[in-house]
Tab-separated table of C-alpha atoms in Angstrom:
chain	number	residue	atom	x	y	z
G	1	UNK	CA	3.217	1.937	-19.741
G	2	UNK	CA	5.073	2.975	-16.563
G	3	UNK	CA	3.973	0.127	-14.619
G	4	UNK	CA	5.641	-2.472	-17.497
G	5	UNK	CA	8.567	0.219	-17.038
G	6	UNK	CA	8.848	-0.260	-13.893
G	7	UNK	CA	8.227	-4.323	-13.606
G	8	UNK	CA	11.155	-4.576	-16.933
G	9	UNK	CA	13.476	-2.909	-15.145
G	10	UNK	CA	13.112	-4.395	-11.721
G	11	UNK	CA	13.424	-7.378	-13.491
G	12	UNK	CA	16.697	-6.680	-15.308
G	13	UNK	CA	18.396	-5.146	-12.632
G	14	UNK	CA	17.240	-7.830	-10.011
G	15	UNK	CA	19.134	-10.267	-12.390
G	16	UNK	CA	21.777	-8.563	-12.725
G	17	UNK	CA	22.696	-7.785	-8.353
G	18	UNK	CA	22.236	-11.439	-8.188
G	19	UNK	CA	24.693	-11.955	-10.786
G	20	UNK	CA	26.893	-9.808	-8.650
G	21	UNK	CA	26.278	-11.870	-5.516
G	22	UNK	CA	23.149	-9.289	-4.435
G	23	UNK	CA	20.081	-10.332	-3.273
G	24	UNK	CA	17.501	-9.837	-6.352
G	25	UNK	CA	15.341	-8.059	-3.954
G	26	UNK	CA	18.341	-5.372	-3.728
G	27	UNK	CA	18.137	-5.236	-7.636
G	28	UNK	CA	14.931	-4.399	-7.652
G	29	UNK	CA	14.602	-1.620	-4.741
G	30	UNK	CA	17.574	0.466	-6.737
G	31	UNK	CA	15.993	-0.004	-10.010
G	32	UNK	CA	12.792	2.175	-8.111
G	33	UNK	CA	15.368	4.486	-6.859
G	34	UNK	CA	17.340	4.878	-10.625
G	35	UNK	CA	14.066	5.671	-12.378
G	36	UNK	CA	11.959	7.597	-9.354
G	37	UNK	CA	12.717	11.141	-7.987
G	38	UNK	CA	16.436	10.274	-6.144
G	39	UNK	CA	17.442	9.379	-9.911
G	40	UNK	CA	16.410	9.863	-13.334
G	41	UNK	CA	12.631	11.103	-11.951
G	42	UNK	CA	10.966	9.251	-14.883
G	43	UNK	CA	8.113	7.510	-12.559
G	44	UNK	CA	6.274	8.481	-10.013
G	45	UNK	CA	4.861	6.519	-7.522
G	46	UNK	CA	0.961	7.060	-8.119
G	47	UNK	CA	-2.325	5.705	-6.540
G	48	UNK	CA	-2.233	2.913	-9.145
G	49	UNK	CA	0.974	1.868	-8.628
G	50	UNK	CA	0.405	1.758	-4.779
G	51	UNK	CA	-2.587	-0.003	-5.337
G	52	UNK	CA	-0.087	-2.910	-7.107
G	53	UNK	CA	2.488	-2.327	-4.398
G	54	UNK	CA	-0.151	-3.588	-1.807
G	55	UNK	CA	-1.299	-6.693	-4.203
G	56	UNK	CA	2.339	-7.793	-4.149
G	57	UNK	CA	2.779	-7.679	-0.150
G	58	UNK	CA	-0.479	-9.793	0.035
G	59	UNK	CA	0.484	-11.828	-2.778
G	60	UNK	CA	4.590	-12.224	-0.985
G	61	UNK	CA	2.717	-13.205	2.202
G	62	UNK	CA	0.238	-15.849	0.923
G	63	UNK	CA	2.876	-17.272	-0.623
G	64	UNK	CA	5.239	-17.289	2.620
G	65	UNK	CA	2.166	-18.566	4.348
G	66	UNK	CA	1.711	-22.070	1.834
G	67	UNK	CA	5.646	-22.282	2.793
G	68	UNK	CA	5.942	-22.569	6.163
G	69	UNK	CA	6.365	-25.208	8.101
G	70	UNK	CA	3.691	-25.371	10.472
G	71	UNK	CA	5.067	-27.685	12.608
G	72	UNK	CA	8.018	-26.116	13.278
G	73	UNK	CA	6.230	-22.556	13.610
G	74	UNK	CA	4.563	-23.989	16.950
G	75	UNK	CA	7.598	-25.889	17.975
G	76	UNK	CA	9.478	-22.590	17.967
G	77	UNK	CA	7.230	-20.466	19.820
G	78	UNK	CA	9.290	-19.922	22.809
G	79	UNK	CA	12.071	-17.999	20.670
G	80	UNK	CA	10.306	-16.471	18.171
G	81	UNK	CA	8.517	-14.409	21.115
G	82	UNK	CA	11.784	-13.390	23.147
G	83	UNK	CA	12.880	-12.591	19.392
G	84	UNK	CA	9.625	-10.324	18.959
G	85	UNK	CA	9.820	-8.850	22.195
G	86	UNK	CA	13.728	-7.746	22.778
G	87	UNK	CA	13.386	-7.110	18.834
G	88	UNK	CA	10.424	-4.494	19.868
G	89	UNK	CA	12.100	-2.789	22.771
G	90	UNK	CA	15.306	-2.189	21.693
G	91	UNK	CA	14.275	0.161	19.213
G	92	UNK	CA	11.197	1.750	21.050
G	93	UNK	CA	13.996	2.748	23.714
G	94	UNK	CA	16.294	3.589	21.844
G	95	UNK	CA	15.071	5.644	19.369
G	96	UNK	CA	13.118	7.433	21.803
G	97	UNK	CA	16.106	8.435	23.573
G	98	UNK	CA	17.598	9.505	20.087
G	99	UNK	CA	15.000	11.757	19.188
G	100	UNK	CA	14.755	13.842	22.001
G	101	UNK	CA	18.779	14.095	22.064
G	102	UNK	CA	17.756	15.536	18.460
G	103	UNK	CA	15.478	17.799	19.806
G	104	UNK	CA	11.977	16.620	19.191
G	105	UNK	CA	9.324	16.712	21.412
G	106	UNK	CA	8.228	13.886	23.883
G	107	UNK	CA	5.088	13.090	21.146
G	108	UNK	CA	7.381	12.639	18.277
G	109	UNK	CA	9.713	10.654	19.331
G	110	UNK	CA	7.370	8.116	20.463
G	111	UNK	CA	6.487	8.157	16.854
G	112	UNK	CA	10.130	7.623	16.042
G	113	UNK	CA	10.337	4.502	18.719
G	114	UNK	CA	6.947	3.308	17.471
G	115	UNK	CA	7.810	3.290	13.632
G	116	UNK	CA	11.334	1.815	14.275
G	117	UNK	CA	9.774	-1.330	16.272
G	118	UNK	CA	8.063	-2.561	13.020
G	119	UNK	CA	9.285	-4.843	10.752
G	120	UNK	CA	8.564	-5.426	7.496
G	121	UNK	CA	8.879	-9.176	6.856
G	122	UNK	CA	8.296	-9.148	2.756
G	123	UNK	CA	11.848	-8.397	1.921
G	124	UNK	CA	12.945	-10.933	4.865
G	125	UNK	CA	10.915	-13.544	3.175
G	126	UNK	CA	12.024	-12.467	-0.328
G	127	UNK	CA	15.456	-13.728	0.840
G	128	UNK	CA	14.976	-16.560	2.777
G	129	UNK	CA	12.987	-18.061	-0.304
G	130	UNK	CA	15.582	-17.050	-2.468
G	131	UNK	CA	18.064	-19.123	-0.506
G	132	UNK	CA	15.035	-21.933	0.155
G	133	UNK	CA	15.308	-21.421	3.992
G	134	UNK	CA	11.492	-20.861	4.591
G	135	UNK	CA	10.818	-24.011	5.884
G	136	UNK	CA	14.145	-24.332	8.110
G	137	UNK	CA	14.514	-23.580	11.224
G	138	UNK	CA	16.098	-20.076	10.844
G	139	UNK	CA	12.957	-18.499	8.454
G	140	UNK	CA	10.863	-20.619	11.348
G	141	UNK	CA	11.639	-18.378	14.073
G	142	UNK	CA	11.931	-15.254	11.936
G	143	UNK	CA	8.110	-15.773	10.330
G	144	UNK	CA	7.060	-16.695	14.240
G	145	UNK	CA	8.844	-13.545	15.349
G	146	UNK	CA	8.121	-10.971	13.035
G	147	UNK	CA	4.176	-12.200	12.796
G	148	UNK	CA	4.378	-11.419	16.811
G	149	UNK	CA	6.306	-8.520	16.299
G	150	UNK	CA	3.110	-6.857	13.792
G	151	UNK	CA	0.921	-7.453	16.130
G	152	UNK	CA	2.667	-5.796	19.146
G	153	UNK	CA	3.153	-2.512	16.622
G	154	UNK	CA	-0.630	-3.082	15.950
G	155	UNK	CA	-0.901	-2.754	19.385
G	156	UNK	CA	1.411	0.156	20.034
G	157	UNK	CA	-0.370	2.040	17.238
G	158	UNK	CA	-3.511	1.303	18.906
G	159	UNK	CA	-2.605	2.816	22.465
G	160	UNK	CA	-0.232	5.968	20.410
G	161	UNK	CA	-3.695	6.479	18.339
G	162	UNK	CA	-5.841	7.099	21.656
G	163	UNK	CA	-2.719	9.181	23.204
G	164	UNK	CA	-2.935	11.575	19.987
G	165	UNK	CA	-6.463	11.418	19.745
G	166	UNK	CA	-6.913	10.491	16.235
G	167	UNK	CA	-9.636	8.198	14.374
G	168	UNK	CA	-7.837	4.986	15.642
G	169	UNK	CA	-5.566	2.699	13.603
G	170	UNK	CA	-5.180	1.368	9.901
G	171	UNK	CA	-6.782	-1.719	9.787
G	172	UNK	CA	-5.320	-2.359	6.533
G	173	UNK	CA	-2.113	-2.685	8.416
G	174	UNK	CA	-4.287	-5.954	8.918
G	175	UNK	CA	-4.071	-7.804	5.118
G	176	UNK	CA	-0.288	-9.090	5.109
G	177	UNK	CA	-0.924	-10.633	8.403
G	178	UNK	CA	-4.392	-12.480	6.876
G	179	UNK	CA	-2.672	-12.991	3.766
G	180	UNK	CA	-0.249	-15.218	5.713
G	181	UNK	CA	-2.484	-16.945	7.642
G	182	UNK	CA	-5.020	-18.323	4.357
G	183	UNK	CA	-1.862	-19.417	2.858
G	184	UNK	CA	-1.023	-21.369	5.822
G	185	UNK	CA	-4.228	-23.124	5.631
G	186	UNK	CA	-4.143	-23.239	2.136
G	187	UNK	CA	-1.548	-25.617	2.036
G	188	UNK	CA	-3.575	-27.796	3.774
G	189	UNK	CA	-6.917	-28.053	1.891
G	190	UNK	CA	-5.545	-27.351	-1.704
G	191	UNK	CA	-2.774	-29.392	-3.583
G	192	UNK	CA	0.228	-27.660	-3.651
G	193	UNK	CA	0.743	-27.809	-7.362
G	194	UNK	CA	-2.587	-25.854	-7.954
G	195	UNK	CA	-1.294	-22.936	-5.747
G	196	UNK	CA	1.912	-22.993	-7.945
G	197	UNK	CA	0.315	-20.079	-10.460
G	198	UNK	CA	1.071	-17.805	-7.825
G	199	UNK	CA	4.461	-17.830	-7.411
G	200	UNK	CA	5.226	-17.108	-10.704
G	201	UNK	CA	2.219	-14.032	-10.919
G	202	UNK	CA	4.224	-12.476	-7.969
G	203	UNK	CA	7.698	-13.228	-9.679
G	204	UNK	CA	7.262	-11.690	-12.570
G	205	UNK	CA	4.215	-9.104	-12.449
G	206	UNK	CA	4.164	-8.240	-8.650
G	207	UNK	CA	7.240	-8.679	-6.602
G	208	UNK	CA	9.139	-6.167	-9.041
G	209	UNK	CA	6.200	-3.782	-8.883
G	210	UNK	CA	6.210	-4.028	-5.261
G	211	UNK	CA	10.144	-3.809	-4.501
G	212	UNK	CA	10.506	-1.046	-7.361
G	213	UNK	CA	7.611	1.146	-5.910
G	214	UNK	CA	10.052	1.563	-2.503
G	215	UNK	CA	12.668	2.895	-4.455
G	216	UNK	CA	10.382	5.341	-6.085
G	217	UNK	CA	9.519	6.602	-2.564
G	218	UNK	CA	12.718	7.905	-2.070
G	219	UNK	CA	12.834	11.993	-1.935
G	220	UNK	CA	16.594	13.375	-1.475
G	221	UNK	CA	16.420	17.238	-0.257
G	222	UNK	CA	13.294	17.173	1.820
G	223	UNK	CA	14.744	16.546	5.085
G	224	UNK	CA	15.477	19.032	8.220
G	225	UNK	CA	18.438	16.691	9.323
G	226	UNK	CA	22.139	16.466	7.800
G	227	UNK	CA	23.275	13.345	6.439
G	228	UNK	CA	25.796	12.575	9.033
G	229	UNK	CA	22.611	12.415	10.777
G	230	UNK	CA	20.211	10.514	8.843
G	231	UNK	CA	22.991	7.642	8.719
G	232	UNK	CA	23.768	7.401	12.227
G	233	UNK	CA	19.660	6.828	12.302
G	234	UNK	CA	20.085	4.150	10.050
G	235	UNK	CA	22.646	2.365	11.837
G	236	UNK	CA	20.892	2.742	14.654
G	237	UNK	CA	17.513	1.360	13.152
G	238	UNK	CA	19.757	-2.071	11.566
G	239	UNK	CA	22.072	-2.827	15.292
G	240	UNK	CA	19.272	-2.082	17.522
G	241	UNK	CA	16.835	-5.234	15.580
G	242	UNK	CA	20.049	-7.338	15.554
G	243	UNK	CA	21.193	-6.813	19.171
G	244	UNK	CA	17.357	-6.946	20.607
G	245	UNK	CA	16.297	-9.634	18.120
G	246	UNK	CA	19.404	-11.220	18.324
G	247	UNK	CA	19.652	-11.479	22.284
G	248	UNK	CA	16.360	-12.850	22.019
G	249	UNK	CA	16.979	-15.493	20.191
G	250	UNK	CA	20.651	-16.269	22.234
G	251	UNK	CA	18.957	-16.280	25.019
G	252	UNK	CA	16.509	-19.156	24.346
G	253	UNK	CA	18.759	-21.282	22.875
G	254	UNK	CA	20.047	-20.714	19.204
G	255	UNK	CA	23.903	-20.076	19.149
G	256	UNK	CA	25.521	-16.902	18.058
G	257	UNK	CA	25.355	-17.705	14.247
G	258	UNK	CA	21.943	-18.339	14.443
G	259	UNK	CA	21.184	-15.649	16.827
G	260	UNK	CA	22.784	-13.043	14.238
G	261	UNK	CA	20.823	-14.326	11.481
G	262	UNK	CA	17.417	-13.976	13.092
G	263	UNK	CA	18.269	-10.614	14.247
G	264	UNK	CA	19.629	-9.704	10.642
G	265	UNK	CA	16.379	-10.968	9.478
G	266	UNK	CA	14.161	-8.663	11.814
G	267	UNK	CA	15.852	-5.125	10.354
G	268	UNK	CA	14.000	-4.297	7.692
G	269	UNK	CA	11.501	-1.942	8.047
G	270	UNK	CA	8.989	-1.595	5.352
G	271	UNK	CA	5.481	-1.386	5.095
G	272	UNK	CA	4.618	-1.110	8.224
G	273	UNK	CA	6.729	1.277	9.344
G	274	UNK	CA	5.551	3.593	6.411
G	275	UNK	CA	1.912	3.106	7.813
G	276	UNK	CA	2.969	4.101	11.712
G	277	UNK	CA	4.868	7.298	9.947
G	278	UNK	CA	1.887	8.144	7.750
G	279	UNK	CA	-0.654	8.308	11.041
G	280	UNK	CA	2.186	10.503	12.568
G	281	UNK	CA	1.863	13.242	9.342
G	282	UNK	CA	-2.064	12.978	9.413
G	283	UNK	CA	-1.928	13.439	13.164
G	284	UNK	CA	0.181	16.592	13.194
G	285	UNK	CA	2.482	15.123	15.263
G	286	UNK	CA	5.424	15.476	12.275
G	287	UNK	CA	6.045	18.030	9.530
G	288	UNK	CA	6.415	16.917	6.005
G	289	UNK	CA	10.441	17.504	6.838
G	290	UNK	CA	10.272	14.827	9.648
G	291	UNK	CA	8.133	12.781	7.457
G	292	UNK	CA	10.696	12.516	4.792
G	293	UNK	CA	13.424	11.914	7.236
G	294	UNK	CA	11.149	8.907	8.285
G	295	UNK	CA	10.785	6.915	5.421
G	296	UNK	CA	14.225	7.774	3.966
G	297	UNK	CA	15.499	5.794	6.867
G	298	UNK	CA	13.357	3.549	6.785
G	299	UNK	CA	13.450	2.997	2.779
G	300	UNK	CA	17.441	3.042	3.567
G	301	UNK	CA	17.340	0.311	6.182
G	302	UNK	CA	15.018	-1.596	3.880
G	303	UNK	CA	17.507	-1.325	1.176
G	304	UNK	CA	20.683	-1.972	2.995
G	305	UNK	CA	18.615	-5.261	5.015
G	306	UNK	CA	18.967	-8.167	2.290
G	307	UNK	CA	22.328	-6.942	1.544
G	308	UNK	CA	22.966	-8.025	5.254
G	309	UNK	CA	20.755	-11.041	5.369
G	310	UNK	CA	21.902	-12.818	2.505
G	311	UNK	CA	25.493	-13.866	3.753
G	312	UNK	CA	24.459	-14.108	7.650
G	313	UNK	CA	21.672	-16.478	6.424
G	314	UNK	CA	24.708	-18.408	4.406
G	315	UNK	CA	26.603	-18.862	7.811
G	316	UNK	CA	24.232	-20.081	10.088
G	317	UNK	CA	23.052	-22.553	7.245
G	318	UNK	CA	26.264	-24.039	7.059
């Protein structure tokens, strides 16, 4: 019953932020937040529920997968990895730096550089589909980019799993990025029209379970840090992917409309990011306070990120 709760509403109000020039993805992240603990505390977000959650990321990235243009994916190589790259150091530095201004230790805020490097690229894709830019040039370099940009996080978690000694990394973390890759090939062996099933399943059943289940992991009132704080974190977590990513991409050729887009499309965290702050709590290398602070920001930035996207994507289509 809370799961069809949950998918209604996400539904509704998805409808209704696009009716008020929103990206539906927006729609769908608040209507999490309205009925989870930040609002009316009427779900929960369970072991079920996450279960769903992780169906829909696979299910978003298989999909983004049959999408892409191939072609162009190779053809754009060159920018999508100075995208990656600048859009993974920017944050690693800077958030570093941050942290220990706040006062954490040397540990933790590698843990805050780490997490902030991800990016999530469901809700990216979410909106470039919604505005059928997947196969164009701009959702080219961003797919290229942010695929790169997993797998240098994969890599970071790696190296930050040794340095705390823990049990090594999620290879869950893993899925998305597989996900992606049979639907690329998919669209190669299978008619397109047989694969169409699955855009509606994750339409109307998974998407909304997926996008509503952030919202629900929203906690107000657990965190050590003020909100004055918390938002300078979160501006710092959306400039420092569109100045990095964004430099990247000027700097191999795209012009500054373009180059604004792509880094746009590299802020939101997600996924990820959640998995990189989860290994820091069962580490010990973060309280449950810094914890929360974590994914509020990154929940936050994940929220405010198609709100962003949606009329910097306009521009540089245009």
């Amino acid at each position: 019953m809370e799961i069809i709760i949950l998918i209604v509403a996400s539904l509704v109000l998805g409808l209704l932020g696009k009716k008020m020039g929103l990206a539906l993805v927006v729609g769908q992240l608040l209507a999490g937040i309205v009925l989870g603990p930040a609002g009316l505390d009427l779900l929960s977000y369970t072991h079920l529920l996450a279960i769903l959650a992780e169906g829909g990321v696979l299910l978003l990235m298989f999909n983004a997968g049959k999408e892409t243009n191939i072609r162009g994916l190779w053809q754009e190589g060159r920018m999508a990895s100075a995208v990656a790259i600048l859009g993974v150091l920017f944050p690693v530095v800077i958030f570093y730096f941050a942290a220990i201004i706040l006062g954490y230790g040397n540990q933790e805020a590698i843990l805050w550089g780490i997490t902030f490097a991800a990016t999530s690229i469901s809700i990216t894709i979410a909106v470039l589909a919604e505005q059928r830019l997947l196969a164009k040039r701009l959702g080219t370099v961003i797919l290229g980019a942010a695929i790169l940009d997993d797998f240098l996080a994969l890599g970071m978690i790696s190296i930050y799993t040794l340095f705390v000694g823990t049990k090594g990394m999620n290879l869950s973390a893993l899925l998305p990025l597989f996900a992606f890759l049979i639907g690329l090939l998919g669209q190669r062996v299978i008619v397109s029209s047989k694969l169409k099933f699955t855009d509606t399943l994750g339409e109307y059943v998974f998407y909304p379970i997926f996008f509503g289940s952030i919202g629900l992991r929203i906690a107000l009132g657990q965190t050590d840090q003020t909100w004055p704080v918390l938002v300078g974190l979160i501006v710092l977590a959306i400039l420092t992917k569109i100045f990095g990513a964004g430099l990247g991409a000027y700097m191999t050729g795209a012009n500054l409309k373009l180059a604004t887009a792509i880094g746009a499309g590299m802020v939101s965290r997600g996924e990820m990011a959640l998995i990189i702050a989860s290994l820091g709590l069962a580490a010990g290398i973060v309280d449950q306070g810094v914890f929360s602070e974590l994914v509020l920001v990154i929940i936050i930035t994940t929220i405010m990120a198609p709100i962003i996207m949606r009329p910097l994507f306009s521009k540089a289509d245009s």
